Coordinates of C-alpha atoms and ligand atoms in Angstrom, one line a residue:
Chain A
X6 CA -29.7 -39.8 -17.1
X7 CA -26.0 -40.3 -17.3
X8 CA -24.3 -38.2 -20.0
X9 CA -20.8 -39.5 -20.4
X10 CA -18.3 -37.5 -22.3
X11 CA -14.9 -38.7 -23.4
X12 CA -12.1 -36.7 -21.8
X13 CA -8.7 -36.7 -23.4
X14 CA -5.4 -35.1 -22.3
X15 CA -3.4 -34.1 -25.3
X16 CA 0.2 -33.6 -24.2
X17 CA 3.5 -32.4 -25.7
X18 CA 6.3 -34.0 -23.6
X19 CA 9.8 -32.8 -23.4
X20 CA 11.6 -30.2 -25.5
X21 CA 9.7 -31.0 -28.7
X22 CA 8.3 -27.8 -30.1
X23 CA 6.3 -29.3 -32.9
X24 CA 2.8 -28.5 -31.8
X25 CA 0.8 -28.4 -35.0
X26 CA -0.1 -32.1 -34.9
X27 CA -1.2 -31.8 -31.3
X28 CA -3.4 -28.9 -32.1
X29 CA -4.9 -30.6 -35.1
X30 CA -5.7 -33.6 -33.0
X31 CA -7.1 -31.5 -30.2
X32 CA -9.5 -29.7 -32.6
X33 CA -10.5 -33.0 -34.2
X34 CA -11.3 -34.5 -30.8
X35 CA -13.3 -31.4 -29.8
X36 CA -15.2 -31.6 -33.1
X37 CA -16.0 -35.2 -32.3
X38 CA -17.7 -34.1 -29.1
X39 CA -14.8 -34.9 -26.7
X40 CA -13.4 -32.7 -24.0
X41 CA -9.8 -32.1 -24.6
X42 CA -7.4 -30.8 -21.9
X43 CA -4.5 -29.2 -23.6
X44 CA -1.5 -28.4 -21.3
X45 CA 0.8 -26.8 -23.8
X46 CA 4.5 -27.5 -24.6
X47 CA 7.4 -28.9 -22.5
X48 CA 5.6 -31.2 -20.2
X49 CA 7.4 -33.7 -18.0
X50 CA 6.1 -37.2 -17.6
X51 CA 5.2 -36.4 -14.0
X52 CA 3.2 -33.3 -15.0
X53 CA 1.4 -35.2 -17.6
X54 CA 0.4 -38.0 -15.2
X55 CA -0.7 -35.7 -12.5
X56 CA -2.8 -33.6 -14.9
X57 CA -4.4 -36.8 -16.2
X58 CA -5.3 -37.9 -12.7
X59 CA -6.8 -34.5 -11.6
X60 CA -8.7 -34.2 -14.8
X61 CA -9.8 -37.8 -14.6
X62 CA -9.3 -38.3 -18.3
X63 CA -10.1 -41.5 -20.2
X64 CA -7.2 -41.1 -22.5
X65 CA -3.8 -39.6 -22.5
X66 CA -2.6 -38.8 -26.0
X67 CA 1.0 -37.8 -26.4
X68 CA 2.4 -36.1 -29.5
X69 CA 6.1 -36.9 -30.0
X70 CA 8.0 -35.6 -33.1
X71 CA 11.4 -35.3 -31.3
X72 CA 12.5 -38.9 -31.5
X73 CA 12.2 -39.3 -27.7
X74 CA 9.2 -41.7 -27.9
X75 CA 11.2 -44.8 -26.7
X76 CA 11.9 -43.2 -23.3
X77 CA 8.8 -41.0 -22.9
X78 CA 6.0 -43.6 -23.5
X79 CA 7.5 -46.2 -21.1
X80 CA 8.1 -43.6 -18.4
X81 CA 4.6 -42.2 -18.6
X82 CA 3.1 -45.7 -18.5
X83 CA 5.2 -46.5 -15.5
X84 CA 4.0 -43.4 -13.6
X85 CA 0.4 -44.1 -14.5
X86 CA 0.7 -47.6 -13.1
X87 CA 2.5 -46.4 -10.0
X88 CA -0.3 -43.9 -9.3
X89 CA -3.0 -46.5 -9.7
X90 CA -4.2 -44.8 -12.9
X91 CA -3.7 -47.8 -15.1
X92 CA -7.3 -47.5 -16.3
X93 CA -6.2 -44.5 -18.4
X94 CA -5.5 -45.4 -22.0
X95 CA -2.1 -44.2 -23.1
X96 CA -1.7 -43.6 -26.9
X97 CA -0.3 -41.0 -29.2
X98 CA 1.3 -40.1 -32.5
X99 CA 4.1 -38.3 -34.3
X100 CA 7.1 -39.2 -36.2
X101 CA 7.6 -42.7 -34.8
X102 CA 9.2 -45.5 -36.9
X103 CA 7.2 -48.7 -37.5
X104 CA 9.6 -50.9 -35.6
X105 CA 9.4 -48.7 -32.6
X106 CA 5.6 -48.7 -32.8
X107 CA 5.6 -52.4 -32.8
X108 CA 7.9 -52.5 -29.7
X109 CA 6.0 -49.9 -27.8
X110 CA 2.6 -51.4 -28.4
X111 CA 3.7 -55.0 -27.9
X112 CA 5.3 -54.1 -24.5
X113 CA 2.1 -52.3 -23.5
X114 CA 3.7 -48.8 -23.3
X115 CA 1.1 -47.5 -25.7
X116 CA -2.2 -48.8 -26.9
X117 CA -1.9 -47.3 -30.3
X118 CA 0.3 -44.8 -32.2
X119 CA -0.5 -42.8 -35.3
X120 CA 2.1 -41.5 -37.8
X121 CA 2.0 -38.5 -40.1
X122 CA -0.7 -38.5 -42.6
X123 CA -3.2 -40.5 -40.6
X124 CA -6.7 -39.2 -41.0
X125 CA -8.1 -37.7 -37.8
X126 CA -11.4 -39.6 -38.5
X127 CA -9.5 -42.9 -38.1
X128 CA -8.0 -41.7 -34.8
X129 CA -11.4 -40.5 -33.5
X130 CA -12.9 -43.8 -34.4
X131 CA -10.1 -45.7 -32.6
X132 CA -10.7 -43.7 -29.4
X133 CA -14.4 -44.2 -29.5
X134 CA -13.8 -47.9 -29.8
X135 CA -11.2 -48.0 -27.1
X136 CA -13.1 -46.1 -24.5
X137 CA -16.0 -48.2 -23.4
Chain B
X4 CA -20.9 -44.2 2.9
X5 CA -19.9 -44.3 -0.7
X6 CA -16.4 -45.7 -1.1
X7 CA -15.3 -42.7 -3.1
X8 CA -16.4 -40.3 -0.4
X9 CA -14.5 -42.2 2.2
X10 CA -11.4 -42.1 0.0
X11 CA -11.9 -38.4 -0.7
X12 CA -12.1 -37.6 3.0
X13 CA -8.9 -39.6 3.4
X14 CA -7.2 -37.2 1.0
X15 CA -7.2 -39.4 -2.2
X16 CA -7.1 -37.0 -5.1
X17 CA -8.1 -39.7 -7.6
X18 CA -11.4 -40.1 -5.6
X19 CA -11.9 -36.3 -5.7
X20 CA -11.3 -36.3 -9.5
X21 CA -13.6 -39.2 -10.1
X22 CA -16.4 -37.8 -8.0
X23 CA -16.3 -34.6 -10.0
X24 CA -16.6 -36.7 -13.2
X25 CA -19.6 -38.6 -11.9
X26 CA -21.4 -35.4 -10.9
X27 CA -20.5 -33.7 -14.2
X28 CA -21.9 -36.7 -16.1
X29 CA -25.1 -36.8 -14.0
X30 CA -24.3 -40.4 -12.9
X31 CA -26.7 -42.4 -10.9
X32 CA -24.5 -42.0 -7.7
X33 CA -24.6 -38.2 -8.0
X34 CA -27.2 -37.5 -5.4
X35 CA -25.7 -39.9 -2.9
X36 CA -22.3 -38.5 -3.3
X37 CA -23.5 -34.9 -2.9
X38 CA -25.5 -35.8 0.2
X39 CA -22.6 -37.5 1.8
X40 CA -20.2 -34.7 1.0
X41 CA -22.4 -31.9 2.1
X42 CA -21.7 -32.1 5.9
X43 CA -18.0 -31.7 5.1
X44 CA -18.5 -28.5 3.0
X45 CA -18.8 -24.8 3.9
X46 CA -15.2 -24.3 5.0
X47 CA -13.4 -23.3 1.8
X48 CA -13.3 -19.7 0.7
X49 CA -14.4 -19.3 -2.9
X50 CA -12.8 -16.7 -5.1
X51 CA -14.3 -16.0 -8.5
X52 CA -12.2 -14.7 -11.4
X53 CA -14.1 -13.3 -14.3
X54 CA -13.3 -11.1 -17.3
X55 CA -13.1 -11.0 -21.1
X56 CA -11.4 -13.8 -23.0
X57 CA -7.6 -13.4 -22.8
X58 CA -7.7 -10.9 -20.0
X59 CA -5.3 -13.0 -17.9
X60 CA -7.7 -14.9 -15.6
X61 CA -5.7 -18.2 -15.8
X62 CA -2.4 -16.3 -15.4
X63 CA -3.8 -14.6 -12.3
X64 CA -5.1 -17.8 -10.9
X65 CA -1.6 -19.1 -11.3
X66 CA 0.0 -16.1 -9.6
X67 CA -2.5 -16.1 -6.8
X68 CA -2.0 -19.8 -6.3
X69 CA 1.8 -19.3 -5.9
X70 CA 1.1 -16.5 -3.4
X71 CA -1.4 -18.4 -1.3
X72 CA 0.7 -21.5 -1.3
X73 CA 3.6 -19.6 0.2
X74 CA 1.1 -18.7 3.0
X75 CA 0.5 -22.4 3.5
X76 CA -3.0 -22.5 2.1
X77 CA -4.1 -25.5 0.0
X78 CA -5.7 -24.5 -3.3
X79 CA -8.3 -25.9 -5.6
X80 CA -8.8 -24.3 -9.1
X81 CA -11.8 -24.9 -11.3
X82 CA -11.4 -23.4 -14.7
X83 CA -14.3 -23.3 -17.1
X84 CA -14.1 -23.1 -20.8
X85 CA -16.9 -23.0 -23.4
X86 CA -18.3 -26.2 -24.9
X87 CA -18.9 -26.0 -28.6
X88 CA -22.7 -25.9 -29.1
X89 CA -22.2 -27.8 -32.4
X90 CA -20.2 -30.8 -31.4
X91 CA -20.6 -30.8 -27.6
X92 CA -16.8 -31.0 -27.4
X93 CA -14.4 -28.5 -25.9
X94 CA -10.8 -27.6 -25.7
X95 CA -9.9 -26.8 -22.1
X96 CA -6.8 -24.8 -22.2
X97 CA -6.7 -22.9 -18.9
X98 CA -4.3 -25.4 -17.4
X99 CA -1.5 -24.3 -19.7
X100 CA -0.9 -21.2 -17.5
X101 CA -0.9 -23.2 -14.3
X102 CA 1.3 -26.2 -15.1
X103 CA 4.1 -25.1 -12.7
X104 CA 1.8 -26.2 -9.9
X105 CA 1.0 -29.6 -11.5
X106 CA 3.3 -31.5 -9.1
X107 CA 2.3 -29.6 -5.9
X108 CA 0.0 -31.9 -4.0
X109 CA -1.4 -28.8 -2.3
X110 CA -2.9 -27.7 -5.6
X111 CA -5.7 -29.4 -7.4
X112 CA -6.7 -28.1 -10.8
X113 CA -9.8 -29.2 -12.7
X114 CA -11.0 -28.0 -16.1
X115 CA -14.6 -28.0 -17.1
X116 CA -16.6 -27.4 -20.2
X117 CA -19.8 -25.4 -19.9
X118 CA -21.8 -28.3 -21.5
X119 CA -24.6 -26.0 -22.6
X120 CA -24.8 -23.8 -19.6
X121 CA -24.9 -20.1 -20.5
X122 CA -24.1 -18.2 -17.3
X123 CA -20.3 -18.4 -17.4
X124 CA -20.0 -21.5 -15.3
X125 CA -20.8 -25.1 -16.0
X126 CA -23.9 -26.6 -14.4
X127 CA -21.7 -28.8 -12.2
X128 CA -19.2 -26.1 -11.2
X129 CA -20.9 -25.4 -7.8
X130 CA -20.9 -29.1 -7.1
X131 CA -17.2 -29.4 -8.1
X132 CA -16.6 -26.6 -5.6
X133 CA -18.2 -28.7 -2.9
X134 CA -16.1 -31.7 -3.8
X135 CA -12.9 -29.7 -3.4
X136 CA -14.2 -28.1 -0.3
X137 CA -14.9 -31.5 1.3
X138 CA -11.5 -32.6 0.0
X139 CA -10.1 -30.0 2.4
X140 CA -9.0 -27.2 0.1
X141 CA -8.7 -23.9 2.0
X142 CA -9.2 -21.7 -1.0
X143 CA -11.0 -22.5 -4.3
X144 CA -10.4 -20.3 -7.3
X145 CA -13.1 -20.4 -9.9
X146 CA -12.3 -19.1 -13.4
X147 CA -15.3 -18.3 -15.6
X148 CA -15.5 -18.5 -19.4
X149 CA -15.2 -14.8 -19.8
X150 CA -17.7 -12.0 -19.6
X151 CA -20.5 -12.9 -21.9
X152 CA -24.2 -12.3 -22.2
X153 CA -24.9 -13.2 -18.6
X154 CA -22.1 -13.7 -16.2
X155 CA -24.2 -13.7 -13.0
X156 CA -23.4 -17.3 -12.1
X157 CA -20.2 -16.4 -10.5
X158 CA -21.8 -13.8 -8.3
X159 CA -24.1 -16.5 -7.0
X160 CA -21.3 -18.9 -6.4
X161 CA -18.2 -17.0 -5.1
X162 CA -17.6 -15.3 -1.8
X163 CA -15.5 -12.7 -3.5
X164 CA -15.5 -12.0 -7.2
X165 CA -12.7 -10.2 -9.1
X166 CA -13.3 -8.8 -12.5
X167 CA -10.3 -8.7 -14.7
X168 CA -9.8 -5.8 -17.2
X169 CA -7.0 -4.9 -19.5
X170 CA -5.6 -1.5 -20.4
X171 CA -6.2 0.0 -23.8
X172 CA -9.2 -2.1 -24.6
X173 CA -12.1 0.2 -25.4
X174 CA -14.6 -2.5 -24.9
X175 CA -13.8 -3.0 -21.2
X176 CA -15.6 0.2 -20.3
X177 CA -18.5 -1.1 -22.4
X178 CA -18.6 -4.3 -20.3
X179 CA -18.6 -2.2 -17.2
X180 CA -21.6 -0.4 -18.4
X181 CA -23.3 -3.7 -19.3
X182 CA -23.6 -4.7 -15.6
X183 CA -20.2 -5.8 -14.4
X184 CA -20.6 -3.2 -11.7
X185 CA -22.9 -5.5 -9.7
X186 CA -20.6 -8.5 -10.0
X187 CA -17.2 -7.0 -9.0
X188 CA -16.0 -7.0 -5.4
X189 CA -12.5 -6.2 -6.7
X190 CA -11.4 -4.8 -10.0
X191 CA -8.1 -5.9 -11.5
X192 CA -6.4 -4.0 -14.3
X193 CA -4.1 -6.8 -15.5
X194 CA -1.3 -6.4 -18.0
X195 CA -0.3 -3.2 -16.3
X196 CA 3.1 -3.7 -17.9
X197 CA 1.4 -2.2 -21.0
X198 CA 0.5 1.4 -21.7
X199 CA -2.8 2.8 -20.4
X200 CA -3.1 0.9 -17.1
X201 CA -3.3 4.1 -15.1
X202 CA -5.9 5.6 -17.4
X203 CA -7.9 2.4 -17.3
X204 CA -7.8 2.3 -13.5
X205 CA -8.8 6.0 -13.4
X206 CA -11.8 5.3 -15.7
X207 CA -13.0 2.4 -13.5
X208 CA -12.6 4.6 -10.4
X209 CA -14.6 7.3 -12.2
X210 CA -17.4 4.8 -12.9
X211 CA -17.3 3.8 -9.2
X212 CA -17.7 7.4 -8.2
X213 CA -21.1 7.3 -9.9
X214 CA -22.2 4.4 -7.8
X215 CA -21.3 0.8 -7.4
X216 CA -22.1 -2.7 -6.4
X217 CA -24.7 -4.4 -4.3
X218 CA -23.4 -3.1 -1.0
X219 CA -23.2 0.6 -0.5
X220 CA -20.6 0.1 2.2
X221 CA -18.1 -1.6 0.0
X222 CA -16.4 0.3 -2.8
X223 CA -14.5 -2.2 -4.9
X224 CA -10.8 -1.5 -4.9
X225 CA -9.1 -1.2 -8.3
X226 CA -5.7 -3.1 -8.4
X227 CA -3.2 -3.0 -11.2
X228 CA -1.3 -6.2 -11.8
X229 CA 1.1 -7.9 -14.1
X230 CA 1.4 -11.6 -14.1
X231 CA 4.7 -11.2 -16.1
X232 CA 6.7 -9.7 -13.3
X233 CA 4.3 -10.2 -10.3
X234 CA 3.6 -6.5 -9.8
X235 CA 0.5 -5.9 -7.8
X236 CA -0.2 -9.5 -6.8
X237 CA 0.4 -8.8 -3.1
X238 CA -1.9 -5.8 -3.3
X239 CA -4.5 -7.9 -5.0
X240 CA -4.3 -10.5 -2.3
X241 CA -4.6 -7.7 0.2
X242 CA -7.7 -6.4 -1.5
X243 CA -9.3 -9.8 -1.6
X244 CA -8.6 -10.3 2.1
X245 CA -10.1 -6.9 2.9
X246 CA -13.2 -7.8 1.0
X247 CA -13.4 -11.1 2.8
X248 CA -13.1 -9.4 6.2
X249 CA -15.7 -6.8 5.2
X250 CA -18.0 -9.5 4.0
X251 CA -17.7 -11.5 7.2
X252 CA -18.0 -8.6 9.6
X253 CA -20.9 -6.9 7.7
X254 CA -22.9 -10.0 7.4
X255 CA -22.6 -9.9 3.6
X256 CA -20.8 -13.3 3.6
X257 CA -23.6 -15.0 5.6
X258 CA -26.2 -13.4 3.4
X259 CA -24.6 -14.6 0.2
X260 CA -24.1 -18.1 1.5
X261 CA -27.8 -18.2 2.6
X262 CA -28.9 -17.0 -0.8
X263 CA -26.7 -19.6 -2.4
X264 CA -28.3 -22.4 -0.3
X265 CA -31.8 -21.1 -1.1
X266 CA -31.0 -21.0 -4.8
X267 CA -29.6 -24.5 -4.6
X268 CA -32.7 -25.9 -3.0
X269 CA -34.9 -24.1 -5.5
X270 CA -32.9 -25.3 -8.5
X271 CA -32.9 -28.8 -7.2
X272 CA -36.6 -28.9 -6.7
X273 CA -37.2 -27.5 -10.2
X274 CA -34.7 -29.9 -11.7
X275 CA -36.4 -32.9 -10.0
X276 CA -39.8 -31.7 -10.9
X277 CA -38.8 -31.4 -14.6
X278 CA -37.3 -34.9 -14.5
X279 CA -40.4 -36.3 -12.9
X280 CA -42.7 -34.5 -15.4
X281 CA -40.9 -35.9 -18.4
X282 CA -40.7 -39.3 -16.9
X283 CA -44.4 -39.4 -16.4
X284 CA -45.2 -37.6 -19.7
X285 CA -43.0 -40.0 -21.7
X286 CA -44.5 -43.0 -19.9
X287 CA -47.8 -41.8 -21.2
X288 CA -46.2 -42.0 -24.6
X289 CA -48.6 -39.7 -26.4
X290 CA -46.1 -36.9 -27.2
X291 CA -45.4 -38.0 -30.8
X292 CA -49.1 -38.2 -31.5
X293 CA -49.8 -34.8 -30.0
X294 CA -46.9 -33.3 -32.0
X295 CA -48.3 -34.8 -35.2
X296 CA -51.6 -33.3 -34.5
X297 CA -49.9 -29.9 -34.0
X298 CA -48.2 -30.2 -37.3
X299 CA -51.6 -30.8 -38.9
X300 CA -52.9 -27.7 -37.0
X301 CA -55.4 -29.9 -35.2
X302 CA -54.0 -29.0 -31.8
X303 CA -52.0 -26.0 -30.7
X304 CA -48.8 -26.1 -28.5
X305 CA -50.6 -24.5 -25.6
X306 CA -53.3 -27.1 -25.4
X307 CA -50.6 -29.8 -25.7
X308 CA -48.6 -28.3 -22.9
X309 CA -51.7 -28.3 -20.7
X310 CA -52.4 -31.9 -21.6
X311 CA -48.8 -32.9 -20.8
X312 CA -49.0 -31.1 -17.4
X313 CA -52.2 -33.0 -16.6
X314 CA -50.0 -36.0 -15.6
X315 CA -49.8 -34.1 -12.3
X316 CA -53.6 -34.0 -11.9
X317 CA -53.5 -37.5 -10.7
X318 CA -50.5 -37.3 -8.4
X319 CA -50.5 -40.4 -6.3
Ligands
LIG422 C1 6.5 -28.2 -39.5 C2 7.8 -28.8 -39.0 C3 8.6 -28.0 -38.1 C4 8.1 -26.7 -37.7 C5 7.2 -26.9 -36.5 C6 6.1 -25.8 -36.3 C7 5.1 -26.2 -35.2 N1 4.8 -25.2 -34.4 O1 4.7 -27.3 -35.1 C8 9.5 -26.0 -37.3 C9 10.0 -25.3 -38.5 C10 9.4 -25.0 -36.1 C11 10.3 -27.2 -37.0 C12 11.4 -27.2 -36.3 C13 12.3 -28.3 -36.0 N2 12.1 -29.5 -36.6 CO1 10.6 -30.0 -37.6 N3 9.3 -30.6 -38.8 C14 8.2 -30.1 -39.3 C15 7.6 -31.1 -40.3 C16 8.0 -30.7 -41.7 C17 6.1 -31.2 -40.3 C18 5.5 -31.4 -38.9 C19 4.0 -31.1 -38.9 O2 3.6 -30.0 -38.4 N4 3.2 -31.9 -39.5 C20 1.8 -31.6 -39.6 C21 1.0 -32.3 -38.5 C22 -0.5 -32.1 -38.6 O3 1.3 -33.7 -38.5 P1 1.9 -34.5 -37.3 O4 2.4 -33.6 -36.2 O5 2.8 -35.6 -37.8 O6 0.6 -35.2 -36.7 C23 -0.1 -36.2 -37.3 C24 0.4 -37.6 -36.8 O7 1.7 -37.7 -36.5 C25 -0.5 -37.9 -35.7 N5 -0.2 -37.3 -34.4 C26 0.7 -36.3 -34.0 N6 0.5 -36.0 -32.7 C27 -0.4 -36.8 -32.2 C28 -0.9 -36.9 -30.9 C29 -2.0 -37.8 -30.7 C30 -2.6 -37.9 -29.3 C31 -2.4 -38.6 -31.7 C32 -3.5 -39.5 -31.5 C33 -1.9 -38.5 -33.0 C34 -0.9 -37.6 -33.2 O8 -1.7 -37.3 -36.1 C35 -1.5 -36.2 -36.9 C36 -2.5 -36.2 -38.0 O9 -2.2 -37.1 -38.9 C37 8.3 -32.5 -39.9 C38 8.4 -33.5 -41.0 C39 7.3 -34.4 -41.1 N7 7.0 -34.8 -42.3 O10 6.6 -34.8 -40.1 C40 9.6 -32.0 -39.4 C41 10.3 -32.8 -38.3 C42 9.3 -33.3 -37.3 N8 11.2 -31.8 -37.7 C43 12.4 -32.3 -37.4 C44 13.4 -31.6 -36.8 C45 14.8 -32.3 -36.7 C46 13.3 -30.3 -36.4 C47 14.3 -29.4 -35.7 C48 15.1 -30.1 -34.7 C49 15.2 -28.8 -36.9 C50 16.4 -28.0 -36.4 N9 17.5 -28.7 -36.5 O11 16.2 -26.9 -35.9 C51 13.5 -28.2 -35.2 C52 13.1 -28.5 -33.7 C53 12.0 -27.6 -33.1 C54 11.7 -27.9 -31.7 N10 11.8 -27.0 -30.8 O12 11.2 -29.0 -31.4 C55 12.5 -33.8 -37.8 C56 12.4 -34.7 -36.5 C57 13.3 -35.9 -36.6 C58 13.1 -36.9 -35.5 N11 11.9 -37.2 -35.0 O13 14.1 -37.4 -35.0 C59 11.3 -34.0 -38.8 C60 10.7 -35.4 -38.8 C61 11.9 -33.6 -40.2 C62 12.9 -34.7 -40.6 N12 12.5 -35.6 -41.5 O14 14.0 -34.6 -40.2 N13 9.8 -28.3 -37.6
LIG423 N1 1.7 -8.4 -21.1 C1 1.0 -9.2 -20.3 N2 0.4 -10.3 -20.8 C2 -0.3 -11.1 -19.9 C3 -0.4 -10.8 -18.5 N3 -1.2 -11.8 -18.0 C4 -1.5 -12.6 -19.0 N4 -1.0 -12.3 -20.1 C5 -1.1 -12.9 -21.4 O1 -2.4 -12.8 -21.9 C6 -2.7 -14.0 -22.6 C7 -4.0 -14.6 -22.0 O2 -3.7 -15.0 -20.7 P1 -4.7 -16.1 -19.9 O3 -4.2 -16.1 -18.5 O4 -4.7 -17.3 -20.7 O5 -6.1 -15.3 -20.0 P2 -7.5 -15.8 -19.7 O6 -8.3 -14.7 -19.3 O7 -7.4 -17.0 -18.8 O8 -8.0 -16.4 -21.1 P3 -9.2 -17.3 -21.5 O9 -9.3 -18.3 -20.4 O10 -8.9 -17.8 -22.8 O11 -10.4 -16.4 -21.4 C8 -1.5 -14.9 -22.5 O12 -0.8 -14.8 -23.7 C9 -0.8 -14.4 -21.3 O13 0.6 -14.7 -21.4 C10 0.2 -9.6 -18.0 O14 0.1 -9.3 -16.8 N5 0.9 -8.9 -18.9
LIG424 MG1 -8.1 -18.9 -19.0

């Protein structure tokens, strides 16, 4: 009997030191029965993608509160594609303005982005729906 | 041959990663994958790292990886963290300490949740070791969840096991008493940058004076390390290598590997037997009825168990 488990890499890219949100999310995912790989602060896009591949995650979730989302999401998406890991869902959250969310999701750099105040239940439900 | 096995033998890390997932998830292909991988296994050296939570197992795996990489060895790391018994989820955080190796293609790191297994490793850890072995890793480091009730899994899995202790923690000596003696091939007193490392090492040595280990000809060395400044890491590698040489020349290595194979066959038989039993029993479909009768005290659990087992009376 196959027992699938959703695996998620929760990553903090760049110099951004705000890790509360990432930790809250990691715990919420664990409590929802998922396996969360947390790699700590200051990750480069290359490190994030390599970890995602070795850990064979279903989802990469990036937490960005530094304002660098417009460069980081496209770069990680590009690396995932280059490495043949385009099956991995890229999403995330943090302080990201609405217009930027629209642009990032429309261009396919992120599947979904969640801003401060979103309930973790909603995020969990979204992941469950997206991973099929 | 399964396409993923072909790709793995070609050095494709994504195939290695996916095979581990399929095995972990108990996927349909699992047995075929393991059967096809098996001829390519047996080459890697498996180094177990166990010790209390926070003792520095991941940090040591990181330091050792750096050291072995400089010697040109390729490394696999399997780091196990506990799965929450309530949600079935887990936060796997061992990788945090090893991220400097993330871009080194000679290092493959995989985190695993215990998924209900209680012996310090995940049920699929041994199989993940095989995957990385067939993938061609020279050395595979296995980090357990931390000394718990029963940490014997690692002994039955690794070629050399190191037990990591810290200075100034009164409970370390307690854990030694609780049976760590049998597990350790090498003792590590990590965080020796802190006070009390010498005292700790002396205490361990005093314990060893009273008797030790499974093999009377091997007295586990006690090595002091600090992953902060790298102190003691070369000595630790030297101790591991010495144990390895001892194990090979004394026949201990062959003995352990033979025991591992035997355990594996036994476990597999029992596992299949269990699956077969429940398949047959559930096909009979009378379980619910029997349980109802038990609730009414019309039947007892022992009679029910016998009745369920009777599916084997008519083995075809
Ligand atoms: C607490 C805080 C800090 C703490 C951080 C403590 C810590 N360890 O995390 C401290 C005081 C250290 C700090 C420092 C700084 N901060 Co500050 N900080 C905040 C503050 C007030 C709250 C952030 C927080 O923890 N929220 C609680 C968590 C639970 O919410 P969250 O992270 O937003 O997460 C939610 C969602 O965003 C989403 N989410 C987040 N991550 C992820 C990931 C995934 C995968 C998913 C699915 C969802 C998701 O889900 C979560 C639940 O709803 C915000 C303002 C704000 N209202 O956001 C500013 C804020 C983020 N900080 C800001 C700034 C500028 C700084 C500093 C540069 C200030 C300075 N000049 O020194 C430093 C930089 C520190 C650094 N090294 O990066 C700015 C960032 C501006 C920007 N984006 O351009 C903000 C927005 C304040 C502001 N309005 O100016 N900060
Ligand atoms: N002072 C000191 N701290 C250390 C040393 N090695 C590790 N640490 C710290 O000890 C803490 C735990 O280290 P880890 O390597 O995560 O320990 P672990 O045994 O893998 O922990 P778990 O996997 O959670 O059981 C971290 O904060 C490390 O920085 C050391 O040699 N000296
Ligand atoms: Mg660890």
